[in-house]
Amino acid sequence: MNAPVGDSGPRGDLAATTAELERVLRDATERSLRFLRNLDRRRMFPSPDEIQRLDLLGGPLPESGTDPIDVLRQLDDVGSPGTVGSAAGRYFGFVIGGALPVTVGANWVAGAWNQNAGLFTISPVGARIEQIALEWVRQLLELPVGSEGAFVTGATMANFTALAAARHAVLQKVGWDVEELGLAGAPPITVIVGEEVHASLLKAVAMLGLGRGRVVRVPADSQGRIRPDVLPRIAGPTIVCLQIGNVNTGAFDPVGEIARSMKETGAWVHVDAAFGMWAAVAPARHYLYEGVALADSWATDGHKWLNVPYDSGLVFVRSAADLRAAMSAGSAAYLIQSDQREPSHYTPEISRRARGIEAWAAIRSLGREGLADLVERTCRFANQIADRLQAAGYEVLNEVVLNQVLVSFGDEATTARVISGIQADGTCWCGGTRWQGRFAMRVSVSSWATTAEDVERSITAILRVAVESRRPR
Ligand SMILES: *Cc1c(COP(=O)(O)O)cnc(C)c1O
């Protein structure tokens, strides 16, 4: 407890404030617990009716106030049924992690703290806990000693932040200060990407003024891995963007091989590793991770496989000076500089929530062993789903090296019917994708909450829907 400082004002006011906080927060706790207890029985996607009812949250702009308990009641009664069941263990859409119980708890505590993690002076705990969590993650992911990191909103912003550091470094090498001079008149930068580049990386390229349409695309192999044999010759300022954990197949670009071949060229090697990065902690997947630490920057997510609440992304850059040069907030006098590490010198934001708190809680709670178990377990479940669907005569389109599975149930129309059928059934949720010209159901197992029973229930439902979908009804 903090020592009480001075007089907190009239006793009555303090007591009333405390009572009000208790009334509201206890109600919120009860509602949250009821929501989470219900997950096992609910459909993974809201019904059209439940989506329609969300309009009840609207209406005319409130002119007068409403009791906070009534506000929470409306949020819960109308809002909760309109959620996707991604906190449950049977949501296999996109790459969506759950939130470990300790991270939800830490998130509530952090919400009560309401810290601004931009500067040490406005949140010593925010600044320190992020530094600690970043160092733990650096070690878990085997990144070079001395790499600097930052917490951002997700892999999109992590890609943006890393590529800003890259842009700084490759232009500095040719004598151009991009932060001061901008890009007008600057020597051109070549950005090389694989054919299977994630949309968020191109978004980052666009936001940085590097031109989405100017990237050089390199062909990929059958699993979506960039082909090192057809990389262009490197000349001038160049950023090579690789990927580990393809969103469809889970495949890894051969980062080690390419990073070694780039060594003499001066090119910057960046790795988009939104979920693939966490394979580093899992002994049976570690072979995929060969050479990843040889790159210059890495972008990853906390809200995917680390299973912390939204939003949470992490960026690491080998050269701390390059990250700082790209992100430094300059020296406005009122942003009192302490002699501590200032988080806002490493992130696009100044004010921001201390999202390192949940990552700290996850790692403190799981330890390296628990995290390895989470990654291994979800990969095993993905393999199990692939094996069972294959055994039933359906085609798995990818090598299941990680937690991603692509399944074809026959022709495109049939596969589309299975996907909409399983989504309507509600037992689990899987999306669709197009993989090298073929339509497929996409299964991603990324949540701590997924149990063997969830997997069994989901496989049974998919197989039932697949049989029903053989003929158009
Ligand atoms: C999810 C993902 C992203 C984008 O991450 P956000 O957290 O949604 O910003 C980028 N790259 C890859 C490979 C991804 O899987």
Short mmCIF file of C-alpha atoms and ligand atoms in Angstrom, two decimals:
data_model
loop_
_atom_site.label_atom_id
_atom_site.label_comp_id
_atom_site.label_asym_id
_atom_site.label_seq_id
_atom_site.Cartn_x
_atom_site.Cartn_y
_atom_site.Cartn_z
CA MET A 1 0.00 0.00 0.00
CA ASN A 2 1.05 3.55 -0.61
CA ALA A 3 1.53 5.68 2.47
CA PRO A 4 -1.41 8.09 2.80
CA VAL A 5 -0.42 11.59 1.76
CA GLY A 6 -1.98 14.61 3.42
CA ASP A 7 -5.71 14.95 3.81
CA SER A 8 -7.85 13.09 1.28
CA GLY A 9 -10.63 15.64 1.64
CA PRO A 10 -13.94 15.38 3.47
CA ARG A 11 -14.34 11.80 4.80
CA GLY A 12 -17.84 11.57 3.46
CA ASP A 13 -16.72 12.16 -0.12
CA LEU A 14 -13.97 9.56 0.02
CA ALA A 15 -16.30 6.96 1.52
CA ALA A 16 -18.93 7.68 -1.10
CA THR A 17 -16.38 7.45 -3.92
CA THR A 18 -15.09 4.13 -2.61
CA ALA A 19 -18.59 2.74 -2.25
CA GLU A 20 -19.44 3.80 -5.79
CA LEU A 21 -16.30 2.18 -7.16
CA GLU A 22 -17.10 -1.04 -5.31
CA ARG A 23 -20.68 -1.09 -6.54
CA VAL A 24 -19.60 -0.64 -10.17
CA LEU A 25 -16.55 -2.90 -10.17
CA ARG A 26 -18.30 -5.77 -8.35
CA ASP A 27 -21.10 -5.62 -10.88
CA ALA A 28 -18.56 -5.66 -13.72
CA THR A 29 -16.80 -8.67 -12.14
CA GLU A 30 -20.05 -10.63 -11.80
CA ARG A 31 -21.02 -9.89 -15.38
CA SER A 32 -17.59 -10.84 -16.72
CA LEU A 33 -17.63 -14.12 -14.80
CA ARG A 34 -21.10 -14.99 -16.05
CA PHE A 35 -20.00 -14.28 -19.62
CA LEU A 36 -16.94 -16.51 -19.27
CA ARG A 37 -18.89 -19.32 -17.56
CA ASN A 38 -21.36 -19.30 -20.45
CA LEU A 39 -18.71 -19.74 -23.13
CA ASP A 40 -18.92 -23.50 -23.14
CA ARG A 41 -22.61 -23.49 -24.04
CA ARG A 42 -22.75 -20.70 -26.57
CA ARG A 43 -22.44 -20.50 -30.33
CA MET A 44 -19.11 -19.15 -31.57
CA PHE A 45 -20.74 -16.41 -33.67
CA PRO A 46 -23.80 -14.32 -32.84
CA SER A 47 -27.11 -14.96 -34.61
CA PRO A 48 -28.43 -12.35 -37.09
CA ASP A 49 -30.97 -11.43 -34.43
CA GLU A 50 -28.26 -10.81 -31.80
CA ILE A 51 -26.36 -8.65 -34.28
CA GLN A 52 -29.53 -6.73 -35.09
CA ARG A 53 -30.09 -6.06 -31.37
CA LEU A 54 -26.74 -4.22 -31.13
CA ASP A 55 -28.60 -1.20 -32.52
CA LEU A 56 -30.19 -0.93 -29.07
CA LEU A 57 -26.83 0.41 -27.85
CA GLY A 58 -27.48 3.47 -30.00
CA GLY A 59 -30.40 5.87 -30.08
CA PRO A 60 -30.26 9.62 -29.66
CA LEU A 61 -27.21 11.18 -28.03
CA PRO A 62 -27.83 10.92 -24.26
CA GLU A 63 -28.53 14.40 -22.91
CA SER A 64 -28.80 13.35 -19.29
CA GLY A 65 -26.89 10.71 -17.37
CA THR A 66 -27.65 7.06 -16.59
CA ASP A 67 -26.70 5.10 -13.50
CA PRO A 68 -23.40 3.25 -14.14
CA ILE A 69 -24.99 -0.08 -13.15
CA ASP A 70 -27.66 0.41 -15.81
CA VAL A 71 -24.95 1.25 -18.32
CA LEU A 72 -23.11 -2.00 -17.52
CA ARG A 73 -26.39 -3.94 -17.62
CA GLN A 74 -27.11 -2.68 -21.13
CA LEU A 75 -23.56 -3.35 -22.25
CA ASP A 76 -23.81 -6.91 -20.98
CA ASP A 77 -27.41 -7.71 -21.98
CA VAL A 78 -27.05 -6.34 -25.49
CA GLY A 79 -23.28 -6.41 -26.04
CA SER A 80 -22.27 -9.84 -24.71
CA PRO A 81 -24.55 -11.79 -27.11
CA GLY A 82 -23.01 -9.77 -29.95
CA THR A 83 -19.48 -11.02 -29.24
CA VAL A 84 -17.55 -13.67 -31.14
CA GLY A 85 -16.64 -16.63 -28.91
CA SER A 86 -12.90 -16.12 -29.32
CA ALA A 87 -12.39 -16.36 -25.56
CA ALA A 88 -13.61 -19.97 -25.79
CA GLY A 89 -11.59 -22.96 -26.96
CA ARG A 90 -13.49 -23.68 -30.16
CA TYR A 91 -12.77 -20.55 -32.14
CA PHE A 92 -10.38 -21.44 -34.97
CA GLY A 93 -10.82 -18.39 -37.20
CA PHE A 94 -7.98 -16.13 -38.38
CA VAL A 95 -5.13 -16.36 -35.83
CA ILE A 96 -6.87 -15.32 -32.62
CA GLY A 97 -5.45 -16.11 -29.21
CA GLY A 98 -7.48 -16.30 -26.03
CA ALA A 99 -6.58 -14.36 -22.90
CA LEU A 100 -5.04 -16.34 -20.05
CA PRO A 101 -6.97 -15.79 -16.78
CA VAL A 102 -3.96 -14.12 -15.16
CA THR A 103 -3.76 -11.67 -18.06
CA VAL A 104 -7.43 -10.74 -17.76
CA GLY A 105 -6.84 -10.15 -14.04
CA ALA A 106 -3.71 -8.12 -14.72
CA ASN A 107 -5.66 -6.15 -17.33
CA TRP A 108 -8.29 -5.25 -14.71
CA VAL A 109 -5.65 -4.18 -12.22
CA ALA A 110 -3.91 -2.16 -14.92
CA GLY A 111 -7.25 -0.57 -15.80
CA ALA A 112 -7.66 0.52 -12.18
CA TRP A 113 -4.11 1.87 -12.24
CA ASN A 114 -4.81 3.81 -15.45
CA GLN A 115 -1.15 4.41 -16.14
CA ASN A 116 0.26 6.36 -19.06
CA ALA A 117 3.26 4.31 -20.14
CA GLY A 118 4.79 7.01 -22.32
CA LEU A 119 7.29 8.37 -19.83
CA PHE A 120 9.03 7.06 -16.72
CA THR A 121 7.97 10.22 -14.88
CA ILE A 122 4.27 9.54 -15.40
CA SER A 123 4.47 5.79 -14.72
CA PRO A 124 7.54 4.24 -13.14
CA VAL A 125 5.74 0.88 -12.98
CA GLY A 126 4.67 1.13 -16.62
CA ALA A 127 8.19 1.90 -17.79
CA ARG A 128 9.90 -0.72 -15.65
CA ILE A 129 7.45 -3.57 -16.22
CA GLU A 130 7.69 -3.12 -19.98
CA GLN A 131 11.46 -3.13 -19.84
CA ILE A 132 11.37 -6.34 -17.79
CA ALA A 133 8.81 -8.02 -20.06
CA LEU A 134 10.76 -7.01 -23.19
CA GLU A 135 13.95 -8.51 -21.77
CA TRP A 136 12.16 -11.77 -20.92
CA VAL A 137 10.66 -11.96 -24.41
CA ARG A 138 14.06 -11.16 -25.96
CA GLN A 139 15.49 -14.15 -24.10
CA LEU A 140 12.54 -16.44 -24.90
CA LEU A 141 12.87 -15.60 -28.59
CA GLU A 142 16.68 -15.87 -28.52
CA LEU A 143 17.21 -12.40 -29.97
CA PRO A 144 20.64 -10.78 -29.74
CA VAL A 145 21.76 -9.23 -26.46
CA GLY A 146 21.43 -5.46 -26.78
CA SER A 147 18.43 -5.56 -29.12
CA GLU A 148 15.92 -2.89 -28.18
CA GLY A 149 12.18 -3.51 -28.10
CA ALA A 150 8.84 -1.82 -27.65
CA PHE A 151 5.21 -2.64 -27.02
CA VAL A 152 2.81 -1.48 -29.72
CA THR A 153 -0.78 -2.33 -30.65
CA GLY A 154 -0.10 -5.33 -32.87
CA ALA A 155 2.09 -6.79 -35.58
CA THR A 156 0.94 -4.14 -38.05
CA MET A 157 2.41 -1.37 -35.89
CA ALA A 158 5.37 -3.59 -35.03
CA ASN A 159 6.09 -3.95 -38.77
CA PHE A 160 5.68 -0.18 -39.15
CA THR A 161 8.05 0.58 -36.27
CA ALA A 162 10.69 -1.89 -37.41
CA LEU A 163 10.54 -0.65 -41.00
CA ALA A 164 10.87 2.94 -39.78
CA ALA A 165 14.12 1.90 -38.05
CA ALA A 166 15.18 0.12 -41.25
CA ARG A 167 14.38 3.20 -43.37
CA HIS A 168 16.50 5.30 -41.03
CA ALA A 169 19.44 2.90 -41.14
CA VAL A 170 19.64 2.23 -44.87
CA LEU A 171 19.39 5.94 -45.69
CA GLN A 172 21.86 6.96 -43.01
CA LYS A 173 24.38 4.64 -44.69
CA VAL A 174 24.15 6.76 -47.83
CA GLY A 175 24.33 10.01 -45.88
CA TRP A 176 20.63 10.89 -45.79
CA ASP A 177 18.84 11.87 -42.54
CA VAL A 178 15.27 10.81 -43.27
CA GLU A 179 13.80 12.03 -39.97
CA GLU A 180 15.04 15.57 -40.72
CA LEU A 181 14.79 15.71 -44.50
CA GLY A 182 11.90 13.38 -45.27
CA LEU A 183 11.74 11.24 -48.38
CA ALA A 184 11.45 13.98 -51.01
CA GLY A 185 14.74 13.89 -52.92
CA ALA A 186 16.06 10.93 -50.91
CA PRO A 187 17.95 8.09 -52.57
CA PRO A 188 15.35 5.41 -53.44
CA ILE A 189 14.94 2.42 -51.12
CA THR A 190 14.27 -1.01 -52.61
CA VAL A 191 11.83 -3.05 -50.51
CA ILE A 192 11.90 -6.78 -51.27
CA VAL A 193 9.01 -8.98 -50.12
CA GLY A 194 7.88 -12.54 -50.73
CA GLU A 195 4.87 -13.23 -52.92
CA GLU A 196 3.04 -14.32 -49.74
CA VAL A 197 3.71 -11.08 -47.85
CA HIS A 198 1.07 -10.21 -45.23
CA ALA A 199 -1.21 -7.26 -46.04
CA SER A 200 -0.13 -5.51 -42.82
CA LEU A 201 3.46 -5.32 -43.96
CA LEU A 202 2.42 -3.62 -47.21
CA LYS A 203 0.25 -1.28 -45.16
CA ALA A 204 3.33 -0.39 -43.10
CA VAL A 205 5.33 0.16 -46.31
CA ALA A 206 2.59 2.49 -47.57
CA MET A 207 2.41 4.47 -44.31
CA LEU A 208 6.19 4.96 -44.39
CA GLY A 209 6.08 6.52 -47.84
CA LEU A 210 7.98 3.62 -49.36
CA GLY A 211 5.20 2.86 -51.83
CA ARG A 212 3.17 -0.33 -51.72
CA GLY A 213 3.33 -0.48 -55.50
CA ARG A 214 7.13 -0.17 -55.59
CA VAL A 215 7.94 -3.37 -53.67
CA VAL A 216 9.84 -6.11 -55.47
CA ARG A 217 7.93 -9.38 -55.10
CA VAL A 218 9.86 -12.63 -55.01
CA PRO A 219 8.12 -15.92 -55.96
CA ALA A 220 7.26 -18.41 -53.21
CA ASP A 221 7.22 -22.21 -53.12
CA SER A 222 4.28 -24.57 -52.61
CA GLN A 223 4.09 -23.75 -48.88
CA GLY A 224 4.37 -19.99 -49.39
CA ARG A 225 8.07 -19.73 -48.46
CA ILE A 226 10.08 -17.10 -50.30
CA ARG A 227 12.51 -18.74 -52.78
CA PRO A 228 16.09 -17.70 -51.93
CA ASP A 229 17.32 -18.89 -55.37
CA VAL A 230 15.35 -16.15 -57.15
CA LEU A 231 16.16 -13.17 -54.91
CA PRO A 232 17.20 -10.15 -56.97
CA ARG A 233 20.74 -8.81 -56.84
CA ILE A 234 21.03 -6.24 -54.05
CA ALA A 235 22.13 -2.69 -54.98
CA GLY A 236 21.69 0.51 -52.99
CA PRO A 237 19.57 1.01 -49.87
CA THR A 238 17.52 -2.19 -49.49
CA ILE A 239 15.13 -3.70 -46.98
CA VAL A 240 14.38 -7.42 -47.30
CA CYS A 241 11.12 -8.44 -45.61
CA LEU A 242 10.79 -12.08 -44.64
CA GLN A 243 7.99 -13.89 -42.85
CA ILE A 244 7.75 -16.74 -40.37
CA GLY A 245 4.31 -18.19 -39.78
CA ASN A 246 2.42 -17.84 -43.05
CA VAL A 247 -1.21 -17.01 -42.18
CA ASN A 248 -2.47 -19.86 -44.35
CA THR A 249 0.12 -22.63 -44.04
CA GLY A 250 2.18 -21.63 -40.99
CA ALA A 251 5.33 -22.00 -43.16
CA PHE A 252 8.61 -20.21 -42.36
CA ASP A 253 10.81 -18.36 -44.85
CA PRO A 254 14.41 -19.63 -44.71
CA VAL A 255 15.55 -16.66 -42.64
CA GLY A 256 18.97 -18.02 -41.68
CA GLU A 257 19.99 -18.80 -45.26
CA ILE A 258 18.85 -15.41 -46.56
CA ALA A 259 20.22 -13.37 -43.65
CA ARG A 260 23.65 -14.99 -44.15
CA SER A 261 23.57 -14.26 -47.88
CA MET A 262 22.67 -10.61 -47.15
CA LYS A 263 25.52 -10.09 -44.73
CA GLU A 264 27.93 -8.48 -47.23
CA THR A 265 25.28 -6.45 -49.07
CA GLY A 266 24.34 -4.01 -46.31
CA ALA A 267 20.65 -4.83 -46.80
CA TRP A 268 18.40 -4.70 -43.74
CA VAL A 269 16.60 -7.99 -43.03
CA HIS A 270 13.21 -7.71 -41.32
CA VAL A 271 11.06 -10.62 -40.16
CA ASP A 272 7.26 -10.42 -39.88
CA ALA A 273 6.74 -13.05 -37.19
CA ALA A 274 3.31 -12.22 -35.83
CA PHE A 275 2.66 -15.70 -34.45
CA GLY A 276 5.51 -17.82 -35.90
CA MET A 277 8.01 -16.18 -33.56
CA TRP A 278 6.68 -18.17 -30.60
CA ALA A 279 7.78 -21.45 -32.20
CA ALA A 280 11.14 -20.51 -30.69
CA VAL A 281 10.01 -21.68 -27.26
CA ALA A 282 8.69 -25.08 -28.39
CA PRO A 283 11.43 -27.73 -28.63
CA ALA A 284 9.68 -29.78 -31.35
CA ARG A 285 9.19 -26.68 -33.57
CA HIS A 286 12.52 -25.04 -32.90
CA TYR A 287 14.06 -26.38 -36.11
CA LEU A 288 11.83 -23.94 -38.04
CA TYR A 289 13.44 -21.05 -36.19
CA GLU A 290 16.94 -21.60 -37.57
CA GLY A 291 18.76 -18.34 -38.16
CA VAL A 292 15.84 -16.07 -37.27
CA ALA A 293 18.03 -14.24 -34.76
CA LEU A 294 20.40 -13.25 -37.61
CA ALA A 295 17.90 -10.67 -38.89
CA ASP A 296 17.98 -6.95 -38.05
CA SER A 297 14.39 -6.51 -36.83
CA TRP A 298 11.39 -8.59 -35.82
CA ALA A 299 7.67 -7.90 -35.45
CA THR A 300 5.41 -10.11 -33.37
CA ASP A 301 2.10 -10.21 -31.53
CA GLY A 302 1.27 -10.75 -27.89
CA HIS A 303 -2.46 -11.07 -28.56
CA LYS A 304 -2.02 -14.14 -30.75
CA TRP A 305 0.02 -17.00 -29.29
CA LEU A 306 1.12 -15.39 -26.02
CA ASN A 307 -2.61 -15.23 -25.21
CA VAL A 308 -2.77 -11.76 -23.68
CA PRO A 309 -5.83 -9.50 -24.15
CA TYR A 310 -6.13 -7.16 -27.12
CA ASP A 311 -4.22 -5.21 -28.04
CA SER A 312 -0.58 -6.20 -27.79
CA GLY A 313 2.25 -6.28 -30.32
CA LEU A 314 6.01 -6.29 -29.88
CA VAL A 315 8.85 -5.02 -32.03
CA PHE A 316 12.55 -5.73 -31.62
CA VAL A 317 15.45 -4.08 -33.43
CA ARG A 318 19.04 -5.33 -33.29
CA SER A 319 20.44 -1.79 -33.29
CA ALA A 320 18.90 0.18 -30.43
CA ALA A 321 20.25 3.40 -31.95
CA ASP A 322 18.32 2.89 -35.20
CA LEU A 323 15.03 2.28 -33.38
CA ARG A 324 15.59 5.30 -31.20
CA ALA A 325 16.54 7.54 -34.11
CA ALA A 326 13.34 6.60 -35.92
CA MET A 327 11.00 6.95 -32.92
CA SER A 328 12.55 9.59 -30.69
CA ALA A 329 10.12 12.27 -29.59
CA GLY A 330 12.73 15.01 -29.79
CA SER A 331 13.18 17.26 -26.83
CA ALA A 332 10.04 19.22 -25.93
CA ALA A 333 11.02 20.82 -22.63
CA TYR A 334 7.90 19.81 -20.75
CA LEU A 335 8.45 16.13 -21.50
CA ILE A 336 10.73 16.02 -18.49
CA GLN A 337 13.53 13.62 -19.23
CA SER A 338 14.47 11.30 -16.40
CA ASP A 339 17.68 9.32 -16.34
CA GLN A 340 15.56 6.21 -16.97
CA ARG A 341 14.67 4.48 -20.22
CA GLU A 342 11.81 6.49 -21.71
CA PRO A 343 9.35 4.14 -23.49
CA SER A 344 8.15 6.83 -25.89
CA HIS A 345 11.60 7.07 -27.47
CA TYR A 346 10.98 3.61 -28.92
CA THR A 347 7.32 3.69 -29.97
CA PRO A 348 5.22 5.67 -32.47
CA GLU A 349 2.97 6.82 -29.59
CA ILE A 350 3.73 9.10 -26.66
CA SER A 351 0.68 8.55 -24.43
CA ARG A 352 -0.34 4.92 -24.41
CA ARG A 353 -1.60 2.23 -22.06
CA ALA A 354 1.00 0.06 -20.33
CA ARG A 355 0.26 -3.02 -22.37
CA GLY A 356 3.44 -4.74 -21.25
CA ILE A 357 1.66 -5.51 -17.97
CA GLU A 358 -0.34 -8.43 -19.37
CA ALA A 359 2.69 -9.85 -21.20
CA TRP A 360 4.65 -9.67 -17.94
CA ALA A 361 1.81 -11.51 -16.14
CA ALA A 362 1.60 -14.20 -18.83
CA ILE A 363 5.31 -14.95 -18.71
CA ARG A 364 5.51 -14.75 -14.91
CA SER A 365 2.59 -17.14 -14.66
CA LEU A 366 3.51 -19.67 -17.39
CA GLY A 367 7.27 -19.59 -17.28
CA ARG A 368 9.21 -20.85 -20.28
CA GLU A 369 7.87 -24.36 -19.67
CA GLY A 370 4.22 -23.33 -19.57
CA LEU A 371 4.60 -21.27 -22.71
CA ALA A 372 6.34 -24.14 -24.51
CA ASP A 373 3.48 -26.39 -23.46
CA LEU A 374 0.90 -23.92 -24.80
CA VAL A 375 2.60 -23.72 -28.20
CA GLU A 376 3.20 -27.48 -28.44
CA ARG A 377 -0.31 -28.35 -27.33
CA THR A 378 -2.01 -26.08 -29.88
CA CYS A 379 0.26 -27.44 -32.65
CA ARG A 380 -0.63 -31.01 -31.63
CA PHE A 381 -4.33 -30.16 -31.78
CA ALA A 382 -3.86 -28.74 -35.28
CA ASN A 383 -2.13 -31.96 -36.33
CA GLN A 384 -4.93 -33.99 -34.80
CA ILE A 385 -7.60 -32.05 -36.71
CA ALA A 386 -5.61 -32.45 -39.96
CA ASP A 387 -5.12 -36.20 -39.43
CA ARG A 388 -8.76 -36.88 -38.62
CA LEU A 389 -10.13 -34.92 -41.57
CA GLN A 390 -7.60 -36.57 -43.87
CA ALA A 391 -8.52 -40.01 -42.53
CA ALA A 392 -12.15 -39.22 -43.36
CA GLY A 393 -11.13 -38.66 -46.98
CA TYR A 394 -10.74 -34.88 -47.12
CA GLU A 395 -7.67 -33.18 -48.50
CA VAL A 396 -5.23 -31.24 -46.31
CA LEU A 397 -3.52 -28.72 -48.61
CA ASN A 398 -0.54 -27.72 -46.45
CA GLU A 399 2.28 -29.38 -44.59
CA VAL A 400 1.05 -28.95 -41.03
CA VAL A 401 4.28 -27.72 -39.43
CA LEU A 402 2.67 -25.40 -36.90
CA ASN A 403 -0.89 -24.53 -35.81
CA GLN A 404 -2.44 -23.84 -39.24
CA VAL A 405 -4.47 -26.32 -41.31
CA LEU A 406 -6.00 -25.86 -44.78
CA VAL A 407 -8.70 -28.34 -45.80
CA SER A 408 -10.50 -28.88 -49.08
CA PHE A 409 -13.78 -30.84 -49.00
CA GLY A 410 -13.86 -31.29 -52.77
CA ASP A 411 -14.80 -28.63 -55.28
CA GLU A 412 -15.06 -24.98 -54.33
CA ALA A 413 -18.84 -25.00 -53.90
CA THR A 414 -18.72 -27.99 -51.55
CA THR A 415 -15.92 -26.49 -49.44
CA ALA A 416 -17.85 -23.21 -49.25
CA ARG A 417 -20.94 -25.12 -48.07
CA VAL A 418 -18.95 -26.85 -45.33
CA ILE A 419 -17.55 -23.54 -44.10
CA SER A 420 -20.91 -21.78 -43.99
CA GLY A 421 -22.42 -24.94 -42.52
CA ILE A 422 -19.95 -25.09 -39.64
CA GLN A 423 -20.34 -21.36 -39.01
CA ALA A 424 -24.13 -21.76 -38.85
CA ASP A 425 -23.85 -24.86 -36.67
CA GLY A 426 -21.93 -22.79 -34.10
CA THR A 427 -20.00 -25.59 -32.36
CA CYS A 428 -16.77 -24.09 -33.64
CA TRP A 429 -15.81 -21.34 -36.07
CA CYS A 430 -13.50 -21.76 -39.08
CA GLY A 431 -13.04 -19.31 -41.92
CA GLY A 432 -12.29 -19.70 -45.60
CA THR A 433 -9.28 -18.79 -47.68
CA ARG A 434 -7.86 -19.22 -51.14
CA TRP A 435 -4.59 -21.11 -51.26
CA GLN A 436 -2.67 -21.28 -54.55
CA GLY A 437 -5.83 -21.17 -56.59
CA ARG A 438 -7.87 -23.50 -54.40
CA PHE A 439 -10.60 -22.63 -51.94
CA ALA A 440 -10.04 -24.07 -48.47
CA MET A 441 -11.27 -24.07 -44.92
CA ARG A 442 -8.72 -22.54 -42.63
CA VAL A 443 -8.18 -23.81 -39.09
CA SER A 444 -5.92 -22.00 -36.65
CA VAL A 445 -5.44 -23.34 -33.12
CA SER A 446 -3.99 -20.51 -31.04
CA SER A 447 -5.80 -20.41 -27.71
CA TRP A 448 -4.69 -21.58 -24.27
CA ALA A 449 -8.37 -22.41 -23.66
CA THR A 450 -8.63 -25.15 -26.30
CA THR A 451 -8.98 -28.56 -24.65
CA ALA A 452 -8.88 -32.10 -26.06
CA GLU A 453 -12.65 -32.15 -25.60
CA ASP A 454 -13.05 -28.92 -27.62
CA VAL A 455 -11.03 -30.51 -30.41
CA GLU A 456 -13.12 -33.69 -30.33
CA ARG A 457 -16.42 -31.78 -30.35
CA SER A 458 -15.19 -29.62 -33.21
CA ILE A 459 -13.94 -32.50 -35.36
CA THR A 460 -17.25 -34.33 -34.86
CA ALA A 461 -19.19 -31.22 -35.89
CA ILE A 462 -17.02 -30.60 -38.97
CA LEU A 463 -17.34 -34.21 -40.12
CA ARG A 464 -21.12 -34.14 -39.64
CA VAL A 465 -21.46 -30.87 -41.57
CA ALA A 466 -19.14 -32.19 -44.30
CA VAL A 467 -21.36 -35.24 -44.88
CA GLU A 468 -24.48 -33.05 -44.94
CA SER A 469 -22.78 -30.72 -47.43
CA ARG A 470 -21.97 -33.31 -50.07
CA ARG A 471 -25.04 -32.36 -52.08
CA PRO A 472 -26.54 -28.92 -52.32
CA ARG A 473 -29.72 -28.89 -50.22
C1 LIG B 1 -1.73 -11.29 -37.73
C2 LIG B 1 -0.58 -10.99 -38.61
C3 LIG B 1 -0.19 -9.66 -38.84
C4 LIG B 1 -0.98 -8.47 -38.35
O1 LIG B 1 -1.06 -8.44 -36.98
P1 LIG B 1 -2.02 -7.46 -36.19
O2 LIG B 1 -1.78 -7.86 -34.79
O3 LIG B 1 -3.42 -7.79 -36.66
O4 LIG B 1 -1.65 -6.07 -36.47
C5 LIG B 1 0.94 -9.45 -39.58
N1 LIG B 1 1.65 -10.48 -40.08
C6 LIG B 1 1.30 -11.76 -39.90
C7 LIG B 1 2.13 -12.85 -40.49
C8 LIG B 1 0.16 -12.06 -39.14
O5 LIG B 1 -0.19 -13.33 -38.93
#
